[in-house]
Coordinates of C-alpha atoms and ligand atoms in Angstrom, one line a residue:
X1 CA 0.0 0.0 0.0
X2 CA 1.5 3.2 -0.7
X3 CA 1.4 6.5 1.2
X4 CA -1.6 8.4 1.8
X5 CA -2.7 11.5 3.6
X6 CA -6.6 11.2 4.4
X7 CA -8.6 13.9 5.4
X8 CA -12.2 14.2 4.9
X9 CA -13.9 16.8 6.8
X10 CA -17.1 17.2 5.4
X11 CA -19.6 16.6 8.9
X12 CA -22.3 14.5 7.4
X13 CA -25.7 14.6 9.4
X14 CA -27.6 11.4 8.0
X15 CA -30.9 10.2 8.3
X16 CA -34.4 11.5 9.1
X17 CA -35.2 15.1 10.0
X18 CA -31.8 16.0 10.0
X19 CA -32.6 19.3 8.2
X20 CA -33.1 20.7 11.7
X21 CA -29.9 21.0 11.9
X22 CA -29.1 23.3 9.1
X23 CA -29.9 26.4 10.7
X24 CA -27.0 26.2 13.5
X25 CA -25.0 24.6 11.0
X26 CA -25.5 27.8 8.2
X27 CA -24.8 29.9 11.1
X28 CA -21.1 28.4 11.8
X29 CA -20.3 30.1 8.7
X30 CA -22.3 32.9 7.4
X31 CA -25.6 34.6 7.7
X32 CA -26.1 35.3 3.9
X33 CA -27.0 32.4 1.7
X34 CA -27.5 31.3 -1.6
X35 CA -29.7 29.1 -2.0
X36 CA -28.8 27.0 -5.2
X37 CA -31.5 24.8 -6.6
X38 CA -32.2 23.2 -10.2
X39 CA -35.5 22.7 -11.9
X40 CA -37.6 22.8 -9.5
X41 CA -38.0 19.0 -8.2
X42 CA -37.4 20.3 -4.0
X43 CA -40.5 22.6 -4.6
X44 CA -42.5 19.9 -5.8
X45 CA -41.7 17.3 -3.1
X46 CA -41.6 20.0 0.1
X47 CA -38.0 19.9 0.2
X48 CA -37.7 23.5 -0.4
X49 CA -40.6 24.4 2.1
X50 CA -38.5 22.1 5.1
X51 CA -35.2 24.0 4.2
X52 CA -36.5 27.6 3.9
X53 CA -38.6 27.5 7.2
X54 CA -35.1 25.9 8.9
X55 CA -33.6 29.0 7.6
X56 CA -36.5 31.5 8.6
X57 CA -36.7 30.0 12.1
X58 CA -33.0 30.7 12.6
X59 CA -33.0 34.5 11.0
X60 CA -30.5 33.2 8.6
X61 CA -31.2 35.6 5.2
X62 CA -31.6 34.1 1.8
X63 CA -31.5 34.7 -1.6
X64 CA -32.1 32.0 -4.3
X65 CA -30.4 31.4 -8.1
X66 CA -32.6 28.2 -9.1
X67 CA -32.7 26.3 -13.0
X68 CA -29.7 24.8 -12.2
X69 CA -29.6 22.2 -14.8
X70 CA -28.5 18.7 -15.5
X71 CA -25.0 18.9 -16.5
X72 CA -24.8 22.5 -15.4
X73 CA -23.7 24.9 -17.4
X74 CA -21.1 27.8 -16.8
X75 CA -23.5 30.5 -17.9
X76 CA -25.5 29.5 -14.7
X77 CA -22.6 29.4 -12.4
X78 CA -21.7 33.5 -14.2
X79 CA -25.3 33.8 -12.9
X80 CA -25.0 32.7 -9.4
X81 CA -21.7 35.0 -8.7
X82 CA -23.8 37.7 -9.7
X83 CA -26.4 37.4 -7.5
X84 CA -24.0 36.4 -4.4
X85 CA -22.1 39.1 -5.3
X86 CA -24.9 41.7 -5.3
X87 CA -26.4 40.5 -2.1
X88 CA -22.9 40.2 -0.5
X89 CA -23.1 36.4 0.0
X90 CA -21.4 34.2 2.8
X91 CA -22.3 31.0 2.4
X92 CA -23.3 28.7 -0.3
X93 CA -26.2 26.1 0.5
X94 CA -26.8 24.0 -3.1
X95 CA -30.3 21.9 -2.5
X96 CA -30.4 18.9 -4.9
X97 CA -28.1 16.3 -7.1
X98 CA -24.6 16.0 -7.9
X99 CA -25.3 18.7 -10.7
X100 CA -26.7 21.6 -7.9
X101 CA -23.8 20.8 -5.7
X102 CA -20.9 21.4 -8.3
X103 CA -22.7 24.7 -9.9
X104 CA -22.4 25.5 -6.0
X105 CA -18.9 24.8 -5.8
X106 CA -17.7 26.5 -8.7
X107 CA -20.1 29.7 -7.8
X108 CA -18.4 29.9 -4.3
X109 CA -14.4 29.5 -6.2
X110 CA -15.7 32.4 -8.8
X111 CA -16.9 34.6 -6.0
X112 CA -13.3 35.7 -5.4
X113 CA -11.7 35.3 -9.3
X114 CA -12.4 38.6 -11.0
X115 CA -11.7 36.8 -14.3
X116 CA -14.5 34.5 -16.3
X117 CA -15.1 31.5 -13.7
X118 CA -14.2 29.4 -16.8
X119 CA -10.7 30.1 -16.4
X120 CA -10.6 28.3 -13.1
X121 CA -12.4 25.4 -15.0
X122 CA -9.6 25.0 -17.7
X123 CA -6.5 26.2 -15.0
X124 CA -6.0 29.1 -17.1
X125 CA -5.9 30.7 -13.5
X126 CA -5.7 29.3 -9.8
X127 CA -8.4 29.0 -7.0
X128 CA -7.3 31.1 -4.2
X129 CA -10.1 31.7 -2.3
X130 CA -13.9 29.7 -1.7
X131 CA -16.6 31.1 -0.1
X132 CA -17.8 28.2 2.5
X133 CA -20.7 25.4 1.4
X134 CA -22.9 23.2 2.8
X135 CA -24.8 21.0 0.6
X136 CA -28.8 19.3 1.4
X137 CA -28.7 16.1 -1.1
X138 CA -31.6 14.9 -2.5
X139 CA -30.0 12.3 -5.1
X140 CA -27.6 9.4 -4.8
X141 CA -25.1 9.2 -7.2
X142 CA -22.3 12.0 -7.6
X143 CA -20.0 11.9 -4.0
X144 CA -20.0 15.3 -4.5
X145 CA -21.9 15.7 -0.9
X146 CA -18.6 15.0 0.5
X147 CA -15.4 15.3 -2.0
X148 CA -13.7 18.5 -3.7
X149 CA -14.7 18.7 -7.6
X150 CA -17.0 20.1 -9.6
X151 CA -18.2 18.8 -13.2
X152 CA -19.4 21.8 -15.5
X153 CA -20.3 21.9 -18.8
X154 CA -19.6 25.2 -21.3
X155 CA -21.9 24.6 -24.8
X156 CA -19.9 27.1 -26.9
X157 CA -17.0 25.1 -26.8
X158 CA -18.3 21.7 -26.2
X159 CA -16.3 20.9 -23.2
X160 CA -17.7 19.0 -19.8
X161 CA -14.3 19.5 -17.5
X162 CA -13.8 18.8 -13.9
X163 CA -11.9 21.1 -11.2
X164 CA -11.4 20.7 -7.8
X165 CA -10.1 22.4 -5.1
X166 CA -9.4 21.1 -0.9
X167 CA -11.9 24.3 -0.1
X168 CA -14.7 23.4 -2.4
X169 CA -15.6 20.6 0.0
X170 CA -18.8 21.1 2.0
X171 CA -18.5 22.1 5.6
X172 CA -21.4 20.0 6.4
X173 CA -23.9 17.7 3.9
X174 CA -27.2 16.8 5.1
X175 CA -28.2 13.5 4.1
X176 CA -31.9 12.5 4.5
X177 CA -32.8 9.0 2.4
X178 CA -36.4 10.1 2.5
X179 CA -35.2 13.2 0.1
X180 CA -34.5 10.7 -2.6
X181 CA -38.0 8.6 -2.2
X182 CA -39.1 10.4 -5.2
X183 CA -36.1 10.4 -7.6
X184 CA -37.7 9.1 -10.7
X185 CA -36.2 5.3 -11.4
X186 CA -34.4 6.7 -14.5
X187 CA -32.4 8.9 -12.3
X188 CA -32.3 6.7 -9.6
X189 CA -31.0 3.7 -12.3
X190 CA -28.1 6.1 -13.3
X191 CA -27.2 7.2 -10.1
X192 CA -26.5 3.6 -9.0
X193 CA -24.3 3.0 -12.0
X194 CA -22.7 6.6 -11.4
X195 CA -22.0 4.8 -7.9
X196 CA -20.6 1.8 -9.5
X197 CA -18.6 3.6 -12.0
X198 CA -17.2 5.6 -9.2
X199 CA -16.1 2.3 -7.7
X200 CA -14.8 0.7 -11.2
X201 CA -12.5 3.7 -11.0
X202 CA -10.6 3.4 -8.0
X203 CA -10.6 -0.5 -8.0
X204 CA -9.4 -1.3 -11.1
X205 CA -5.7 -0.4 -10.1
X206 CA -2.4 -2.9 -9.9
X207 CA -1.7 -1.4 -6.4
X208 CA -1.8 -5.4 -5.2
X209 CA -1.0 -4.3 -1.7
X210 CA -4.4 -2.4 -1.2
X211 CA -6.5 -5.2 0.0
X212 CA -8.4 -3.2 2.5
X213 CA -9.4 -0.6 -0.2
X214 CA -10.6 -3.2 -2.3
X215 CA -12.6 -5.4 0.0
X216 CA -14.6 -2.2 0.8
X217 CA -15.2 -1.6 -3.0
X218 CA -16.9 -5.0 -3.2
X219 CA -18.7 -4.1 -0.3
X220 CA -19.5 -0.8 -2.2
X221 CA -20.4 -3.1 -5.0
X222 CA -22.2 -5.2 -3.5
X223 CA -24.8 -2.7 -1.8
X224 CA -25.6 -1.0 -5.1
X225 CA -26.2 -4.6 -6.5
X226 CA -28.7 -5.1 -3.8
X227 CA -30.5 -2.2 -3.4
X228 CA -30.2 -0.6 -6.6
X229 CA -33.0 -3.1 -7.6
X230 CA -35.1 -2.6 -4.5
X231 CA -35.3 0.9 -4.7
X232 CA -36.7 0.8 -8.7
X233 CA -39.1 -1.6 -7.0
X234 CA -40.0 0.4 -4.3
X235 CA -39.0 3.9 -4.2
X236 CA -39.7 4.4 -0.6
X237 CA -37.8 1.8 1.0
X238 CA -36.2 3.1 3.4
X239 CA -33.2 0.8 4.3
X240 CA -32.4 0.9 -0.1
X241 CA -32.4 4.6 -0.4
X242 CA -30.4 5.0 2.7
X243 CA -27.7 2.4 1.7
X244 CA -27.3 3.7 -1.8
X245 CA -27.4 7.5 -0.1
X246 CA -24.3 6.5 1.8
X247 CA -22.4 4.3 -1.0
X248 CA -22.6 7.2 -3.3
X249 CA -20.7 9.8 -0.3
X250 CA -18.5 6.5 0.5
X251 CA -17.9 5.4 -3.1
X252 CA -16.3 8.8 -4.3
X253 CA -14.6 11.0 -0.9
X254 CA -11.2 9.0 -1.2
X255 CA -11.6 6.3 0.8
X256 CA -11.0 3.9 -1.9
X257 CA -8.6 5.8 -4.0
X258 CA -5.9 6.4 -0.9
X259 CA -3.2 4.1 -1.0
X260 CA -3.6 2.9 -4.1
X261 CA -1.3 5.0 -6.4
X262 CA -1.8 7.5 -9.0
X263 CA -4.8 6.6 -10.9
X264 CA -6.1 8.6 -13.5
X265 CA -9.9 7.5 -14.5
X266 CA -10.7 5.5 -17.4
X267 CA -15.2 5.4 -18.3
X268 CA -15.3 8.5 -17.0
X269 CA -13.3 10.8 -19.4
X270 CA -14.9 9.1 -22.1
X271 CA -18.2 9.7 -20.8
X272 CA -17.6 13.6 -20.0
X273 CA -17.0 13.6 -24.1
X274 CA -20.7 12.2 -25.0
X275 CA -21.8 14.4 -21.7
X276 CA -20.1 17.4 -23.5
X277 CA -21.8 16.9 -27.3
X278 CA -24.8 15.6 -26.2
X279 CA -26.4 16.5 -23.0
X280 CA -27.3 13.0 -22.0
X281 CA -27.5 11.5 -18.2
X282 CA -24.6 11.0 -17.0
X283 CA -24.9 7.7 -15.5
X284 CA -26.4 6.5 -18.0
X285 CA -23.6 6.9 -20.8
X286 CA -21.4 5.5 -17.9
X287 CA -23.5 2.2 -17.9
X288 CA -23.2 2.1 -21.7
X289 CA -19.7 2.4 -22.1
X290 CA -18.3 0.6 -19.2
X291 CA -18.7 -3.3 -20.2
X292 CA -17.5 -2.2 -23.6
X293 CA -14.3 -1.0 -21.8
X294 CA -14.0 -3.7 -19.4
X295 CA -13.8 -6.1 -22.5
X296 CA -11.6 -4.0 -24.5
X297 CA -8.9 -3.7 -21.9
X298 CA -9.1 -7.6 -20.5
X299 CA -5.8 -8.8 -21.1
X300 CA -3.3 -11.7 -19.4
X301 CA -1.8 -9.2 -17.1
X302 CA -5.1 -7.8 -15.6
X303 CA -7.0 -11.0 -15.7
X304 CA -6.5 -11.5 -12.1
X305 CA -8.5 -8.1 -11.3
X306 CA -11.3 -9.5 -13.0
X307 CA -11.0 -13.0 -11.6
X308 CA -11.5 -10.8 -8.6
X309 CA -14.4 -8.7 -9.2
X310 CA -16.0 -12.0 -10.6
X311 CA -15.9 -13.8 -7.4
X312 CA -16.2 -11.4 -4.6
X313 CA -18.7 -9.4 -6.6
X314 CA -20.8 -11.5 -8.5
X315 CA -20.4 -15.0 -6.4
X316 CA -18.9 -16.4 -9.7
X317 CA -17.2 -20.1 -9.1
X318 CA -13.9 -19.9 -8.7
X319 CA -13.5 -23.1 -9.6
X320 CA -13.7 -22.0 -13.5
X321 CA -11.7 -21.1 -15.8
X322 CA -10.2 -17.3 -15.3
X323 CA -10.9 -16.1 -18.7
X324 CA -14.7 -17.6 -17.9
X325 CA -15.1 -15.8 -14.7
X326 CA -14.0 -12.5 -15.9
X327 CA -15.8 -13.3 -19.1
X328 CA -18.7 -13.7 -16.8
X329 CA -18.4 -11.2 -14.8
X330 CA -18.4 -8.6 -17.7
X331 CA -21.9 -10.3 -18.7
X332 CA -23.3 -9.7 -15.4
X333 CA -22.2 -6.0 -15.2
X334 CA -23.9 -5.2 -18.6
X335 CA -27.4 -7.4 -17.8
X336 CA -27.6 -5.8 -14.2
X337 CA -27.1 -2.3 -16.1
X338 CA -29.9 -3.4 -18.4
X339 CA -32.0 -5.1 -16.0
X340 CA -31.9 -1.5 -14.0
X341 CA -33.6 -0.2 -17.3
X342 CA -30.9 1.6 -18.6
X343 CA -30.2 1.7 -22.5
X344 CA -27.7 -0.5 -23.5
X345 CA -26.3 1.5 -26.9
X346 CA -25.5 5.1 -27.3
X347 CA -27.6 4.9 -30.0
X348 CA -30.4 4.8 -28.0
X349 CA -29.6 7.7 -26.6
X350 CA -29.1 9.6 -29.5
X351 CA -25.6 9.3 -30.5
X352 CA -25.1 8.0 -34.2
X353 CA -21.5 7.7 -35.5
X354 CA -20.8 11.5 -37.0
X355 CA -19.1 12.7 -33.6
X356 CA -17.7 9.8 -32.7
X357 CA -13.8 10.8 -33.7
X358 CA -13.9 14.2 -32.3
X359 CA -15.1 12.8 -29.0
X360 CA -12.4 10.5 -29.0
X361 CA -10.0 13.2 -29.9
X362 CA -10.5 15.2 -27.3
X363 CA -10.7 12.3 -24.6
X364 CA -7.3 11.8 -25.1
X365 CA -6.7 15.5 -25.8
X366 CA -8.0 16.2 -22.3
X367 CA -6.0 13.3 -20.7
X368 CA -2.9 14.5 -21.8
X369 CA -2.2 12.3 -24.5
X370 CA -3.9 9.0 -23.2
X371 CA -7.3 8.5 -21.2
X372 CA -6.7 6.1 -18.0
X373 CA -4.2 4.6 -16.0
X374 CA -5.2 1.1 -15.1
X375 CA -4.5 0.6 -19.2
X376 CA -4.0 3.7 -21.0
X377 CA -6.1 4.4 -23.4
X378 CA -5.0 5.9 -27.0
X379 CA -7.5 7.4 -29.7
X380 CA -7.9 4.6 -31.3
X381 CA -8.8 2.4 -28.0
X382 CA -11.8 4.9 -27.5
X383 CA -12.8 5.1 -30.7
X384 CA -13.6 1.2 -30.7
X385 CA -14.8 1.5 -27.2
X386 CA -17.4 3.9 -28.5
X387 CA -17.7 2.1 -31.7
X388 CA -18.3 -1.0 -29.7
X389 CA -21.2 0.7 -27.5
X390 CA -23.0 2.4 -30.8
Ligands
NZQ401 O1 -33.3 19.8 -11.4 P1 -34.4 19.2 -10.5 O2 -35.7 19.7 -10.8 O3 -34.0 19.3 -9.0 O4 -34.4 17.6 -10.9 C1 -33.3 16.8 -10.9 C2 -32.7 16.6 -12.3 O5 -33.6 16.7 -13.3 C3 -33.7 15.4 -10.5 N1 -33.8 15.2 -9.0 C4 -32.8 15.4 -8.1 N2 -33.2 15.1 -6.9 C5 -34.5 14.7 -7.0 C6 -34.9 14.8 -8.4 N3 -36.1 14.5 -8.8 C7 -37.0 14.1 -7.9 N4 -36.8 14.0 -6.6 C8 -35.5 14.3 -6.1 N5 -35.3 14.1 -4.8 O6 -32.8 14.5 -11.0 C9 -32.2 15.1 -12.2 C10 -30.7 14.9 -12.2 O7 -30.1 15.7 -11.2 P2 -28.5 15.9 -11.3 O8 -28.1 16.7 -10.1 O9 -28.1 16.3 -12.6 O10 -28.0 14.4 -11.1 P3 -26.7 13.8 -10.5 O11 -26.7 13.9 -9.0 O12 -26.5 12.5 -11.1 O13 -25.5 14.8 -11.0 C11 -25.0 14.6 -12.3 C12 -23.9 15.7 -12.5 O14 -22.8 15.5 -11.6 C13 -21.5 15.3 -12.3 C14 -22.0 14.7 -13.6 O15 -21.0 14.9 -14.6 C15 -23.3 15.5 -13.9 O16 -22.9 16.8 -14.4 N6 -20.6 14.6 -11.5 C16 -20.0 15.1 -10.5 C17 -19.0 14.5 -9.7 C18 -18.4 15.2 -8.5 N7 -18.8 16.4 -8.2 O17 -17.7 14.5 -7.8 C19 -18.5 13.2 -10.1 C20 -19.4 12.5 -11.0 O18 -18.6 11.5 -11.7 C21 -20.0 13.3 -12.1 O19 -19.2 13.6 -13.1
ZN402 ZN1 -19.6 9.9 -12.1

């Protein structure tokens, strides 16, 4: 195992009523909010009503930027540093998904930058300063309730980038599973594979010393196997939404990255491409493309990971044949993706073949000249990964 520094010091209230504690939380920080919101989804389930009385009942003043959208755009994050500059804003409180939480993010960096926040997206200049967040989650999936990036998406040039930064973490994330009763079960379905992929990521490394971290990926694995299904079934089962709630915060706030040696990502730079030309679910072009890469990259020297993931994830006999078990265990990723409902080609989502090259391009463009570590990944390795999933 190799060294590691782990801190993680987001304070995570989970479980029922816990938004009664936002008020003396806000008021650690700041006494001006922004409340950051996206469609509209918290107004329509009371969400919004339980969080705005909290913050009434404390005298903590608000003011709101909501439409934050899916994939959220930099134009919305120019909009929120407006408004928390105007109203000379202290504290950031996004309320809603992975997508609500990063515009938040990126907001509080900007707040300080006198440049275009998209500048601090592409590193053409540094984050110095972030104005404090706390985040209310209403959807499992991202991690970003409790890690330090932000995913944002800019239309005019067609790139979906990631930044992050040690004080873009929340302070504090409220985590109530009975918030995420009513995410729709196509939002629900990608959020568990946004889970898994999360997971995929940080286990599929050669750092053989990290057994720890790996035994608490299967376990990761393992709970979005379980539940994932339950929850489609019955979206207000408690104990599902609960344990996927805390898997998504577990799967992506380091714990199963440390230790286990640079790793740069493989499914999901390929996915931020379709993500960037087409504005399609994220976890759902995850789903797509990841058994295409698992059984592109299977070779003799990473055969035992599979053989792994195989048997401690899927109960496959290890009495077979290696190649069969990982064989297998490929299978059983895809059917589970499908048998969550998600499509199985990106052609059911829209993509044809026309961008296919210039996505692939600028996956490896963006990686720096290859995408992934676990087995790097050259243009024409993506191109027939996304060929593969058409
Ligand atoms: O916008 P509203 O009306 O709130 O509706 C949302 C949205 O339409 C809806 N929703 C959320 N909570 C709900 C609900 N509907 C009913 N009941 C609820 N309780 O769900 C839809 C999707 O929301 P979104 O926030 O976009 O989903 P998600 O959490 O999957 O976030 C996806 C974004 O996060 C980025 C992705 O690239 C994508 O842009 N990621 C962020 C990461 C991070 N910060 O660490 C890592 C991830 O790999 C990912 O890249
Ligand atoms: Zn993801």
């Amino acid at each position: 195992m190799q060294n590691f520094v782990c801190h993680i010091p987001t304070r995570i209230f989970f479980g029922k009523n816990q938004i009664e504690v936002l008020g003396q939380e806000v008021k650690k920080y700041g006494s001006r909010v922004l409340l950051v919101y996206g469609g509209g989804s918290i107004k329509r389930h009371g969400i919004y009503d339980a969080v705005t009385r909290v913050l009434k009942e404390n005298g903590v003043e608000f003011w709101e930027l909501a439409g934050v959208e899916p994939n959220p755009r930099i134009s919305t994050v120019r909009r929120g540093i407006q408004i928390a500059r105007e109203h000379n804003i202290d504290f950031i409180l996004p309320v809603g998904g992975g997508s609500t939480i990063d515009c938040a993010k990126v907001i509080a960096a900007g707040f300080f930058y006198n440049g275009d926040p998209w500048d601090l997206v592409v590193r053409k200049a540094k984050i110095e300063k972030v104005l404090p967040i706390g985040a209310v989650l209403t959807l499992a999936a991202t991690g970003s309730e409790m890690n330090s990036v932000a995913v944002i998406t800019n239309k005019e040039t067609n790139e979906k980038l990631g930044i992050g930064h040690p004080d873009m973490v929340p302070k504090f994330s409220i985590l109530d599973p009975t918030y995420t009763f009513t995410v729709p079960a196509y939002q629900t379905a990608a959020g568990v594979a946004d889970i898994m992929s999360h997971i995929f990521e940080a286990y599929f490394n050669h750092e053989k010393g990290a057994f720890v971290q790996a035994r608490l990926a299967e376990a990761l694995l393992k709970t979005c196997i379980k539940y994932g299904p339950i929850a489609l079934e019955r979206p207000d089962d408690y104990e599902a939404r609960a344990n996927l709630m805390w898997a998504s915060s577990l799967a992506l706030n380091g714990l199963l990255q440390f230790g286990t040696g640079p790793n740069k990502w493989s499914v999901h730079p390929m996915q931020h491409e379709l993500g960037a030309y087409y504005d399609i679910t994220h976890g759902v072009g995850l789903a797509i493309l990841t058994p295409h890469w698992m059984r592109h990259i299977l070779d003799d020297d990473n055969l035992y990971k599979f053989v792994q993931y195989g048997v401690n994830v899927w109960g496959i006999d290890p009495g077979k044949a290696p190649h069969e078990i990982a064989g297998e265990a490929i299978d059983r990723t895809a059917e589970f993706f499908k048998a969550l409902g998600i499509p199985a080609t990106l052609r059911e989502i829209g993509i044809g073949e026309d961008k296919l090259e210039e996505m692939a391009r600028a996956a490896v463009e963006h990686g720096g000249g290859s995408v992934g570590t676990f087995k790097p990944l050259s243009y024409e390795d993506v191109l027939s990964i996304y060929k593969a999933a058409l």
